[in-house]
Amino acid sequence: MFSAAGMAMIVGALMAPPLRADTPVVLPAVRVNAVRLDVPPFDLPASFSVVTVNAADAGKPGVNLSEALVGVPGVLARDRQNYAQDEQVSIRGFGARATFGVRGVRMFADGIPATMPDGQGQLSHFSLDAAERVEVLRGPFSALYGNSSGGVVQLWSADGSTPAQTRIGLYAGGDNSYRLGASTRGMAGALDYNLALSHYQTDGYRRHSRAQRESGNAKLGFDLGDGRRLSLVLNTLALPGAQDPLGLTRAEYHRDPRQATAVADSFNTRKSVHQTQAGAVYEQSFHATEQLRVMGYYGQRGVQQVLSIPVSAQRNPLSAGGVVDLASDYCGLDARWTHRGEWLGQPLEWVLGGSYDAQNQRRRGFENFIGNTLGVTGRLRRDEDDRVWNLDQYTQLYWHFANQWSLLAGLRHSEVHFSVRDDYVATTNPDDSGRVRYAATTPVLGLQYRPTEQWRIYASLGGGFETPTFNELGYRADGGAGLAFNLRSSRSRNGEFGAKWELGRDWAWDAALFRADTRNELAVASNFGGRSSYRNVGQSRRQGVETSLRGELGDGWRLALGLTHLQASFRSAFRTCVSSGCTVPDTWVHAGARIPGVPSNYGSLRLERGAAMGWRYGAEINGVSAVSVDDINSSRAAGYALLGLDAGYGMSLSTTTRLHLSARIDNLFDHRYIGSVIVNESNRRYYEPGPGRRLMLGAQLDF
């Protein structure tokens, strides 16, 4: 269990040699974009983490975002070993119930939204080859990003630099996995550039989990003079035919954690994704006090997925079949004006802006059989045009109104519009067209006190809201035709009290107590025949404490530690379906039941020593306590603590060329564990096993 073994290992690690005064080390300074204001992270009345990305230093292949989040509290990124479904990302319990992709948490890449207007997002196109840092914002101020903002994760690519730098890396490891990545950064006159390409493929830890992924990312910056700058961001993603092994029952997991569910083979469950996206950011400064920023983007995304829905279930005339075909185009615009000045003789900065985002999606469904042949595209069963768009206005203000006091406030008004035009209408399948609108105004207020130059104490309060996604609107809970336009948006009241401490730039510590009370929480009403329906179930609460510590231990040792204790529970009793085939909720979920997929304790630690040249080595611990698998808390996936070790050696091949060799072992003790759970899976196939001991070798050439 994490609460015993994992904590013991972390405490033991903290007993390393203390900081030596004769070894001064400066932590890197970065420009951040947490709340769209030019405020240092230390002076924000909010929980905010910045992580510099250089995964190669730890011998990591740069495949999953979770590799970069070691030591960040509050956020939990779980590699599902299933590239057909993407990583699970949750922040303080928000987003934990997502069965695929990311929802409940806003995702951005270089300022371009990776979350659609309905709150459903993905991060498979995030490029760690191009990345400079990851920013994670938690707590009330996340609401300033609009719908479905239980937290915010932003990945930022590095700007081009001089002299130019090119990097080629090759990583290979267990399960026939390998990754080849190449990137180049530089400047040419007024142009700076950062280009990255990568190829990854694996046979997968489990059977029927083979995947291949190609991605490209380009960031181009143009200095137009007179305080003007234009940045272009282009990226592509190809994920052809990623196999989906599905979850396992508890008995299947104990018998063989590497197996795939039988129906995964029968229907050859798989998913293909192709995405291209382009964005532009124009910034112009007017003197030293005014700035205009305009961002626009456009993208196309195609998804084809073969599901394991039984043939018998598709006899229902309202069935959408077992093959999903989505063709989406999406776009958006964000414009804001920033003013910096004084009010009553004290520094003041404010932002006024608005944003528009839209997604148009052609959704078709087909039977996943032809005659007795399974796993193929059969007859058309669904054909509709889905559209969702939002129009938001926001304002933020930061005022350092006294020597030791500052105020951060914000207000956002959001409107989210859903509409459906049904083009598949038959005698037994009536017209499902319709529309619904959600709106909310979310205020946020934070106050910070500075008792000394090294200490900050703050408190913040705010509201938040979360609409259903198109996937949750897809089916009515009563089993009838049409979409579930009766679902209401969830509304939250969020608060936190925190403290931050910095000793020079060698050490940084922060801690926060937090609580989020939600009404109209969304939960599963029933799963029947491949149709998952949802309902509003009353109130819930997510509360806890988190802390992080980063710094230099002396003699070249560095530490990054993040711990979170979280209590997430339903505050209202409600009924749900448990048995397969249930259409009318008949089982009580009692008030006080834990929200599934949310651990009570989780954390990560990294200890490392060394520099870019010569020897470098480190150790990582990742721990998660047990999680419930469904709303009635009928079973739990056991907690775990995993240890990984890595070593590397950097050498100069010439004055401009360096070679870095690395070796990494994850899950050193070959512990059997559940890496993630599929919440409320109707066939009780909740469990997605994590891999055993795994070796990864790497070589990276910089020139």
XYZ file of C-alpha atoms in Angstrom:
703
model
C 0.000 0.000 0.000
C 1.172 3.492 -0.834
C 0.272 4.848 2.573
C 2.797 2.560 4.245
C 5.540 1.358 1.918
C 5.491 4.322 -0.451
C 5.527 6.917 2.318
C 8.325 5.083 4.097
C 10.481 5.211 0.957
C 9.779 8.922 0.478
C 10.583 9.753 4.085
C 13.783 7.774 3.800
C 14.766 9.674 0.678
C 14.271 12.971 2.464
C 16.986 11.988 4.928
C 19.622 12.628 2.253
C 22.469 15.066 3.028
C 21.271 18.585 3.789
C 21.917 21.622 1.637
C 25.556 22.760 1.699
C 26.143 26.471 1.851
C 29.262 26.191 -0.335
C 27.309 24.734 -3.298
C 25.191 27.556 -4.713
C 22.780 26.414 -7.417
C 20.304 28.587 -9.279
C 16.968 27.133 -10.327
C 16.047 28.185 -13.890
C 13.826 31.220 -14.328
C 10.931 30.899 -16.753
C 8.242 33.143 -18.103
C 4.835 31.715 -17.211
C 1.295 32.306 -18.434
C -0.745 30.987 -15.522
C -3.427 33.673 -15.299
C -2.611 35.772 -18.393
C -0.876 38.383 -16.223
C 2.791 39.247 -15.834
C 2.945 37.995 -12.240
C 5.751 35.712 -10.963
C 4.463 32.291 -9.842
C 5.677 32.954 -6.304
C 3.373 35.987 -6.082
C 0.233 34.233 -7.311
C -2.459 33.487 -4.686
C -2.925 30.119 -6.350
C -1.476 26.620 -6.524
C 0.745 26.645 -9.565
C 3.645 24.439 -10.684
C 6.191 24.867 -13.454
C 8.230 21.867 -14.604
C 11.145 22.183 -17.006
C 10.983 19.441 -19.637
C 14.140 17.517 -20.419
C 12.981 13.940 -20.274
C 16.210 12.648 -21.837
C 18.093 13.552 -18.671
C 16.209 10.792 -16.866
C 16.451 8.304 -19.710
C 12.770 8.708 -20.534
C 11.584 8.247 -24.122
C 9.323 11.317 -24.199
C 6.161 9.410 -25.117
C 3.681 10.347 -22.373
C 2.983 13.605 -20.536
C 3.181 11.739 -17.215
C 6.960 11.520 -17.698
C 7.240 15.280 -17.136
C 4.958 15.568 -14.087
C 7.063 13.879 -11.394
C 6.994 15.974 -8.227
C 3.858 17.948 -9.167
C 1.127 17.648 -6.512
C -2.591 17.563 -7.213
C -2.281 16.228 -10.746
C -2.464 12.499 -11.457
C -1.506 11.279 -14.942
C -1.918 7.527 -15.407
C -0.453 5.739 -18.391
C -3.133 3.248 -19.401
C -0.832 1.154 -21.644
C -3.593 1.673 -24.195
C -2.908 4.219 -26.919
C -6.434 3.787 -28.278
C -7.736 5.630 -25.191
C -4.994 8.165 -24.270
C -3.679 8.934 -20.778
C -5.943 9.513 -17.782
C -5.349 12.976 -16.339
C -7.116 14.308 -13.255
C -6.485 17.262 -10.958
C -7.725 17.129 -7.364
C -10.228 14.481 -8.447
C -11.662 16.373 -11.406
C -11.459 14.317 -14.592
C -10.974 10.943 -12.881
C -14.155 9.431 -14.317
C -13.144 9.980 -17.965
C -13.224 6.615 -19.751
C -11.148 7.957 -22.644
C -9.300 11.150 -23.441
C -9.322 13.993 -20.911
C -12.380 15.738 -19.508
C -12.853 17.977 -16.483
C -9.357 19.453 -17.017
C -8.446 22.092 -19.605
C -5.454 21.276 -21.828
C -3.398 23.715 -23.923
C -0.371 23.343 -26.193
C 1.485 26.610 -26.880
C -1.644 28.523 -25.942
C -3.831 26.570 -28.411
C -6.716 24.703 -26.740
C -6.483 20.914 -26.774
C -9.924 20.801 -25.125
C -13.025 21.212 -27.252
C -15.835 23.628 -26.267
C -17.847 20.778 -24.703
C -14.981 19.962 -22.299
C -13.647 16.821 -24.020
C -9.923 16.961 -24.766
C -6.921 14.950 -25.819
C -3.170 15.254 -25.411
C -1.814 12.696 -27.863
C -0.402 15.509 -30.044
C 1.647 17.050 -27.202
C 5.298 17.112 -28.308
C 7.833 16.583 -25.534
C 10.637 16.866 -28.120
C 9.772 20.516 -28.662
C 8.705 21.301 -25.099
C 10.452 23.689 -22.730
C 8.093 23.443 -19.751
C 4.729 22.277 -18.442
C 2.551 24.536 -16.281
C -0.138 23.148 -13.976
C -2.726 25.451 -12.414
C -4.974 24.074 -9.677
C -7.753 25.489 -7.547
C -10.266 28.338 -7.961
C -8.380 30.331 -10.601
C -8.720 27.428 -13.052
C -12.288 28.664 -13.601
C -10.909 31.628 -15.544
C -10.375 29.199 -18.434
C -14.102 28.476 -18.781
C -16.099 25.280 -19.072
C -14.713 22.099 -17.512
C -11.845 23.789 -15.662
C -11.142 21.504 -12.717
C -7.528 22.378 -13.417
C -5.357 23.587 -16.290
C -2.346 21.896 -17.905
C -0.322 23.861 -20.451
C 2.655 22.628 -22.448
C 4.935 25.308 -23.908
C 7.464 24.739 -26.670
C 10.860 26.421 -26.417
C 11.645 29.442 -28.533
C 14.407 29.158 -31.075
C 17.869 29.947 -29.779
C 21.341 30.825 -30.971
C 23.538 29.008 -31.650
C 21.232 26.529 -33.380
C 20.852 23.128 -31.740
C 19.803 19.853 -33.339
C 18.943 16.752 -31.355
C 18.378 13.167 -32.481
C 17.334 10.532 -29.938
C 16.676 6.810 -30.163
C 15.110 4.816 -27.333
C 14.330 1.112 -27.247
C 12.938 -1.121 -24.543
C 10.617 -3.909 -23.502
C 7.572 -5.080 -25.464
C 9.376 -4.266 -28.722
C 8.966 -0.573 -28.024
C 11.129 2.045 -29.637
C 10.980 5.740 -30.333
C 12.935 7.932 -32.717
C 12.780 11.683 -32.239
C 14.472 14.590 -33.969
C 14.289 18.292 -33.254
C 16.088 21.474 -34.224
C 15.964 24.952 -32.725
C 17.603 28.094 -33.959
C 17.350 31.627 -35.272
C 17.681 33.154 -38.724
C 17.494 36.904 -38.617
C 14.098 37.942 -37.280
C 12.869 34.327 -37.362
C 13.258 31.815 -34.545
C 12.154 28.232 -35.025
C 11.603 24.967 -33.156
C 10.853 21.899 -35.300
C 10.289 18.373 -33.994
C 9.339 14.988 -35.465
C 8.866 11.664 -33.716
C 7.950 8.060 -34.426
C 6.907 5.624 -31.721
C 5.727 2.056 -31.910
C 5.153 -0.764 -29.462
C 3.695 -4.242 -29.309
C 2.257 -3.279 -25.929
C 2.529 -4.838 -22.500
C -0.767 -6.645 -22.988
C -1.822 -8.715 -25.943
C -3.801 -6.867 -28.577
C -2.309 -3.497 -27.620
C 0.022 -2.800 -30.536
C 0.270 0.890 -31.477
C 2.170 3.246 -33.738
C 2.240 7.022 -33.497
C 3.839 9.693 -35.679
C 3.748 13.326 -34.723
C 5.220 16.593 -35.873
C 5.365 20.017 -34.242
C 6.604 23.352 -35.549
C 6.780 26.663 -33.726
C 7.909 29.690 -35.717
C 8.406 33.128 -34.196
C 8.727 36.354 -36.198
C 10.020 39.564 -34.633
C 8.153 42.213 -36.620
C 9.773 45.144 -34.808
C 8.177 48.016 -32.882
C 7.043 45.636 -30.119
C 5.239 43.281 -32.507
C 5.625 39.515 -32.638
C 3.904 36.756 -34.599
C 4.100 33.088 -33.580
C 2.872 30.212 -35.732
C 2.239 26.752 -34.289
C 1.675 23.752 -36.575
C 1.290 20.113 -35.571
C 0.211 16.786 -36.987
C -0.687 13.433 -35.471
C -1.177 10.005 -37.020
C -2.278 7.059 -34.883
C -3.204 4.313 -37.360
C -5.031 1.280 -36.011
C -4.030 1.364 -32.336
C -5.323 -1.864 -30.807
C -7.570 -1.690 -27.744
C -7.203 -4.624 -25.304
C -10.131 -3.346 -23.186
C -10.264 -3.780 -19.429
C -10.142 -7.000 -17.438
C -12.351 -8.405 -14.740
C -10.690 -9.096 -11.400
C -10.577 -12.835 -12.145
C -9.014 -12.231 -15.564
C -6.437 -9.895 -14.048
C -5.371 -12.449 -11.432
C -5.218 -15.215 -14.019
C -3.093 -13.319 -16.544
C -2.633 -9.535 -16.424
C -1.128 -9.489 -19.916
C -4.160 -10.944 -21.634
C -6.750 -9.028 -23.615
C -10.457 -9.535 -23.118
C -11.789 -12.214 -25.482
C -14.136 -9.812 -27.280
C -11.190 -7.528 -28.033
C -9.863 -10.263 -30.322
C -13.305 -11.242 -31.630
C -14.136 -7.704 -32.780
C -10.509 -6.616 -33.324
C -11.183 -3.505 -31.234
C -9.022 -0.640 -32.451
C -8.870 3.105 -33.042
C -7.315 5.334 -35.704
C -6.746 9.069 -35.293
C -5.469 11.631 -37.781
C -5.168 15.290 -36.828
C -3.703 18.438 -38.343
C -3.811 21.795 -36.607
C -2.485 25.302 -37.114
C -2.511 28.304 -34.819
C -1.230 31.869 -34.809
C -0.549 34.319 -31.978
C -0.020 38.010 -32.659
C 1.282 40.256 -29.883
C 1.840 43.990 -29.973
C 3.058 46.279 -27.215
C 2.121 49.936 -27.080
C 4.740 51.752 -25.029
C 5.328 49.888 -21.746
C 1.768 49.966 -20.462
C -0.511 48.443 -23.116
C -0.442 45.133 -24.955
C -2.715 43.426 -27.472
C -2.737 39.673 -27.973
C -4.815 37.848 -30.585
C -4.794 34.061 -30.997
C -6.550 32.037 -33.683
C -6.483 28.357 -34.599
C -8.030 25.807 -36.931
C -7.794 22.035 -37.030
C -9.222 18.839 -38.443
C -9.464 15.528 -36.623
C -10.708 12.193 -37.858
C -11.439 9.244 -35.581
C -12.489 5.728 -36.532
C -13.054 3.255 -33.713
C -14.260 -0.332 -33.657
C -16.027 -1.224 -30.393
C -16.928 -4.576 -28.858
C -20.697 -3.969 -28.687
C -22.432 -7.368 -29.083
C -24.396 -8.109 -32.222
C -27.508 -8.801 -30.144
C -27.417 -5.299 -28.637
C -27.483 -3.749 -32.110
C -30.887 -5.262 -32.829
C -32.321 -2.361 -30.839
C -33.624 0.039 -33.522
C -32.131 2.945 -31.533
C -28.633 1.408 -31.470
C -25.876 3.508 -33.023
C -23.934 0.392 -34.005
C -20.461 -0.696 -32.970
C -18.215 1.359 -35.277
C -17.734 5.070 -34.616
C -16.714 7.400 -37.430
C -16.074 11.049 -36.510
C -14.930 13.774 -38.861
C -14.354 17.049 -37.030
C -13.180 20.499 -37.839
C -12.678 23.021 -35.086
C -11.520 26.585 -34.722
C -11.268 29.404 -32.239
C -10.271 32.969 -31.544
C -9.085 34.674 -28.364
C -8.331 38.388 -28.071
C -7.279 40.309 -25.000
C -5.981 43.707 -23.972
C -3.529 44.131 -21.089
C -2.912 47.359 -19.203
C -0.091 47.963 -16.721
C -0.075 51.036 -14.565
C -0.887 52.273 -11.070
C -3.941 52.828 -8.955
C -3.738 54.940 -5.786
C 0.006 54.945 -6.244
C 0.325 51.138 -6.253
C 1.125 48.765 -9.168
C -1.938 47.582 -11.088
C -2.369 45.241 -14.048
C -5.620 44.204 -15.700
C -6.738 42.119 -18.653
C -9.948 42.331 -20.660
C -10.669 39.674 -23.266
C -13.044 37.378 -25.062
C -12.888 33.995 -26.738
C -14.871 31.983 -29.257
C -14.415 28.263 -29.912
C -16.395 25.961 -32.169
C -16.425 22.325 -33.209
C -18.390 20.846 -36.114
C -18.533 17.078 -36.076
C -20.011 14.631 -38.544
C -20.831 11.613 -36.400
C -21.686 8.330 -38.041
C -22.196 4.905 -36.565
C -22.088 1.544 -38.309
C -22.683 -2.034 -37.292
C -19.452 -3.825 -36.392
C -20.329 -6.964 -38.330
C -21.354 -8.203 -41.753
C -23.104 -11.543 -41.535
C -20.942 -13.698 -39.270
C -17.812 -11.591 -39.769
C -17.043 -9.418 -36.750
C -14.891 -6.302 -36.416
C -15.757 -4.838 -39.811
C -17.799 -1.833 -40.916
C -21.366 -2.841 -41.635
C -24.676 -1.032 -42.139
C -25.138 2.638 -41.283
C -26.973 3.106 -37.956
C -26.263 6.748 -37.058
C -25.723 9.876 -39.126
C -25.815 13.329 -37.575
C -24.105 16.693 -37.526
C -23.065 17.792 -34.041
C -22.079 21.370 -33.351
C -20.880 22.973 -30.138
C -19.606 26.506 -29.685
C -18.877 28.858 -26.834
C -18.633 32.613 -26.517
C -16.880 33.833 -23.373
C -15.868 37.177 -21.929
C -13.362 37.552 -19.111
C -11.503 40.123 -17.076
C -8.677 39.798 -14.555
C -6.981 42.249 -12.240
C -3.820 42.153 -10.137
C -3.215 44.965 -7.635
C -0.258 45.174 -5.263
C -2.252 47.549 -3.061
C 0.118 47.626 -0.057
C 3.721 46.774 0.713
C 2.850 43.291 1.998
C -0.535 42.725 0.362
C -1.750 41.976 -3.159
C -5.083 41.122 -4.726
C -5.894 38.950 -7.735
C -9.468 38.917 -9.026
C -11.215 37.620 -12.107
C -14.621 37.185 -13.688
C -15.638 35.041 -16.654
C -18.995 34.661 -18.354
C -19.412 31.564 -20.525
C -22.109 30.399 -22.888
C -21.917 26.927 -24.442
C -24.344 25.974 -27.223
C -24.991 22.421 -28.425
C -27.031 21.525 -31.512
C -27.683 18.284 -33.368
C -29.117 17.726 -36.845
C -30.151 14.104 -37.286
C -29.846 12.768 -40.842
C -30.714 9.170 -39.912
C -34.476 9.061 -39.510
C -36.536 5.903 -39.870
C -39.899 4.576 -38.716
C -38.295 2.943 -35.688
C -35.655 5.642 -35.197
C -37.244 9.110 -34.972
C -35.586 12.473 -35.546
C -33.106 13.167 -32.724
C -32.382 16.782 -33.704
C -32.329 19.375 -30.968
C -30.340 22.029 -29.167
C -29.471 23.149 -25.650
C -27.642 26.115 -24.143
C -25.638 26.392 -20.927
C -24.419 29.625 -19.332
C -22.516 30.572 -16.196
C -20.684 33.498 -14.637
C -17.718 32.467 -12.507
C -16.031 34.990 -10.167
C -12.661 34.355 -8.504
C -10.881 36.319 -5.771
C -7.466 35.757 -4.190
C -5.601 37.644 -1.466
C -1.897 37.254 -0.640
C 0.114 38.389 2.397
C 3.921 38.637 2.361
C 5.305 38.424 5.914
C 8.903 38.260 4.577
C 10.664 38.172 1.223
C 10.790 34.372 1.460
C 7.199 33.707 2.559
C 3.787 34.052 0.916
C 0.440 33.213 2.529
C -2.751 33.336 0.480
C -6.445 32.480 0.326
C -8.685 32.264 -2.725
C -12.346 31.590 -3.481
C -14.230 31.086 -6.707
C -16.895 29.322 -8.707
C -16.686 26.875 -11.577
C -18.927 24.979 -13.949
C -18.828 21.928 -16.193
C -21.248 21.100 -18.996
C -21.931 17.579 -20.214
C -19.820 16.596 -23.219
C -21.360 15.342 -26.439
C -20.534 11.806 -25.321
C -22.589 12.268 -22.146
C -25.435 13.905 -24.030
C -25.439 11.016 -26.520
C -28.165 8.864 -24.942
C -31.179 9.565 -22.760
C -31.322 7.848 -19.376
C -34.883 6.606 -20.029
C -33.723 4.691 -23.119
C -35.798 6.800 -25.496
C -34.758 8.378 -28.769
C -32.877 11.650 -28.859
C -30.087 13.232 -26.892
C -30.093 13.871 -23.145
C -30.739 17.598 -23.378
C -32.291 17.486 -19.913
C -28.828 17.211 -18.309
C -27.769 20.270 -16.331
C -24.280 21.692 -15.961
C -22.376 21.024 -12.743
C -21.600 24.076 -10.605
C -18.768 24.234 -8.072
C -17.670 26.442 -5.180
C -13.904 26.251 -4.775
C -11.616 27.514 -2.054
C -8.046 27.082 -0.915
C -5.633 28.359 1.695
C -1.941 28.056 0.991
C 1.624 29.015 1.796
C 4.809 29.291 -0.270
C 8.449 29.546 0.743
C 11.599 30.187 -1.259
C 15.184 30.180 -0.005
C 17.004 32.163 -2.632
C 16.491 30.167 -5.794
C 17.820 26.914 -4.374
C 14.687 25.724 -2.564
C 10.965 26.090 -3.132
C 8.164 24.678 -0.988
C 4.432 25.153 -1.143
C 1.364 23.652 0.499
C -2.383 24.159 0.138
C -5.607 23.129 1.818
C -8.442 22.976 -0.705
C -12.128 22.184 -1.037
C -14.511 22.049 -3.999
C -18.244 21.530 -3.423
C -20.192 20.599 -6.553
C -23.916 20.444 -7.191
C -25.550 18.657 -10.132
C -22.607 16.251 -10.264
C -22.772 14.066 -13.383
C -22.709 10.301 -12.913
C -23.610 7.194 -14.900
C -27.313 6.331 -14.893
C -27.047 3.073 -16.872
C -24.918 1.092 -19.308
C -26.969 -1.020 -21.676
C -26.208 -2.398 -25.116
C -23.236 -0.136 -25.598
C -25.268 2.931 -24.601
C -23.911 4.825 -21.578
C -26.372 7.365 -20.213
C -25.831 9.956 -17.497
C -27.807 11.896 -14.927
C -27.325 14.696 -12.428
C -27.047 13.159 -8.970
C -26.863 16.010 -6.466
C -23.847 17.147 -4.472
C -20.234 16.015 -4.173
C -17.120 17.220 -2.382
C -13.409 17.080 -3.156
C -11.162 18.277 -0.354
C -7.656 17.666 0.849
C -4.123 18.931 1.225
C -1.142 18.926 -1.113
C 2.492 19.887 -0.822
C 5.575 20.020 -3.002
C 9.271 20.528 -2.369
C 12.032 21.187 -4.904
C 15.640 22.083 -4.374
C 19.302 21.243 -4.029
C 20.467 18.821 -1.331
C 24.129 19.630 -1.820
C 26.998 17.703 -3.400
C 25.119 17.772 -6.717
C 21.921 16.118 -5.445
C 18.522 17.498 -6.490
C 15.069 16.698 -5.127
C 11.519 17.022 -6.479
C 8.651 15.822 -4.284
C 4.893 16.135 -4.617
C 2.273 14.643 -2.258
C -1.510 14.842 -2.238
C -4.141 13.687 0.226
C -7.630 13.828 -1.242
C -11.110 12.982 0.027
C -13.595 12.831 -2.841
C -17.130 11.710 -2.071
C -20.757 12.001 -3.086
C -22.703 14.124 -0.602
C -26.135 13.098 -1.885
C -27.582 9.615 -2.174
C -28.830 8.484 -5.592
C -29.723 5.367 -7.525
C -27.652 3.805 -10.279
C -27.534 0.671 -12.418
C -25.082 -2.043 -11.451
C -25.992 -5.209 -13.321
C -25.492 -5.580 -17.073
C -28.743 -4.968 -18.905
C -30.165 -2.666 -16.250
C -32.089 0.242 -17.792
C -33.776 1.694 -14.689
C -31.430 2.668 -11.789
C -32.200 0.291 -8.933
C -29.179 0.342 -6.576
C -28.525 3.040 -4.006
C -25.275 4.958 -3.894
C -25.163 6.163 -0.300
C -24.123 9.635 0.732
C -20.456 9.490 1.695
C -19.513 6.955 -0.996
C -16.127 7.668 -2.558
C -16.051 9.048 -6.085
C -14.569 6.236 -8.190
C -11.171 6.543 -9.803
C -9.893 8.977 -7.142
C -7.168 7.766 -4.732
C -6.980 9.068 -1.169
C -3.202 9.505 -1.416
C -0.836 9.850 -4.299
C 2.572 11.316 -4.886
C 5.896 11.161 -6.671
C 9.532 11.758 -5.833
C 12.679 12.156 -7.887
C 16.243 12.240 -6.579
C 19.050 12.818 -9.042
C 22.676 13.769 -9.228
C 24.936 14.823 -12.055
C 25.125 17.259 -14.945
C 24.772 17.183 -18.708
C 28.362 16.007 -19.092
C 29.791 13.032 -17.248
C 27.779 10.661 -15.109
C 24.192 11.335 -14.130
C 21.910 9.041 -12.146
C 18.578 9.200 -10.393
C 15.708 7.395 -8.712
C 11.950 7.894 -8.899
C 9.083 6.713 -6.746
C 5.466 6.912 -7.869
C 2.742 5.897 -5.439
C -1.047 5.713 -5.560
C -3.402 4.381 -2.890
C -6.421 2.181 -3.627
C -9.250 3.499 -5.795
C -12.882 2.504 -6.034
C -13.982 1.193 -9.427
C -17.653 2.204 -9.410
C -20.135 4.528 -7.756
C -21.352 1.956 -5.210
C -17.740 1.209 -4.158
C -18.273 -2.513 -4.801
C -14.566 -3.162 -5.339
C -11.211 -1.418 -5.301
C -8.006 -1.512 -7.276
C -5.164 -1.892 -4.790
C -2.625 0.849 -4.277
C 1.012 0.569 -5.245
C 4.438 2.179 -4.983
C 6.861 1.769 -7.887
C 10.592 2.432 -7.947
C 12.517 3.368 -11.067
C 16.268 3.875 -11.496
C 18.170 5.556 -14.286
C 21.772 6.317 -15.200
C 23.354 8.240 -18.013
C 26.680 9.407 -19.309
C 27.332 12.504 -21.432
C 30.466 12.981 -23.477
C 31.840 15.529 -25.932
C 32.583 14.233 -29.395
C 33.750 17.644 -30.573
C 33.451 21.285 -29.538
C 29.843 21.346 -30.795
C 28.749 17.707 -30.604
C 27.675 15.776 -27.514
C 26.465 12.229 -27.026
C 24.297 11.172 -24.091
C 23.768 7.484 -23.332
C 21.150 6.342 -20.839
C 19.630 3.281 -19.239
C 16.433 3.182 -17.215
C 14.585 0.482 -15.273
C 10.955 1.098 -14.327
C 9.093 -0.999 -11.749
C 12.395 -2.316 -10.442
C 10.823 -4.929 -8.155
C 8.494 -6.225 -10.896
C 5.417 -5.389 -8.825
C 2.048 -6.511 -10.218
C -0.406 -3.623 -10.093
C -3.443 -1.964 -11.662
C -2.220 1.091 -13.568
C -5.671 2.604 -14.096
C -9.348 1.758 -13.866
C -12.264 2.154 -16.277
C -14.849 3.697 -13.985
C -18.324 2.097 -13.946
C -17.527 -0.353 -16.764
C -20.797 -2.225 -17.325
C -19.223 -5.687 -17.737
C -17.067 -5.258 -14.622
C -13.974 -5.051 -16.803
C -12.638 -2.211 -14.683
C -8.954 -3.074 -14.530
C -6.109 -1.976 -16.806
C -2.886 -3.656 -15.596
C 0.411 -1.791 -15.543
C 3.609 -3.300 -16.949
C 6.151 -5.286 -14.971
C 9.873 -4.551 -14.813
C 10.898 -2.730 -17.962
C 14.308 -1.717 -19.303
C 14.776 1.267 -21.606
C 18.048 2.129 -23.365
C 18.640 5.455 -25.074
C 21.149 7.409 -27.101
C 20.871 11.100 -27.869
C 23.121 13.148 -30.130
C 23.225 16.953 -29.798
C 25.029 19.124 -32.319
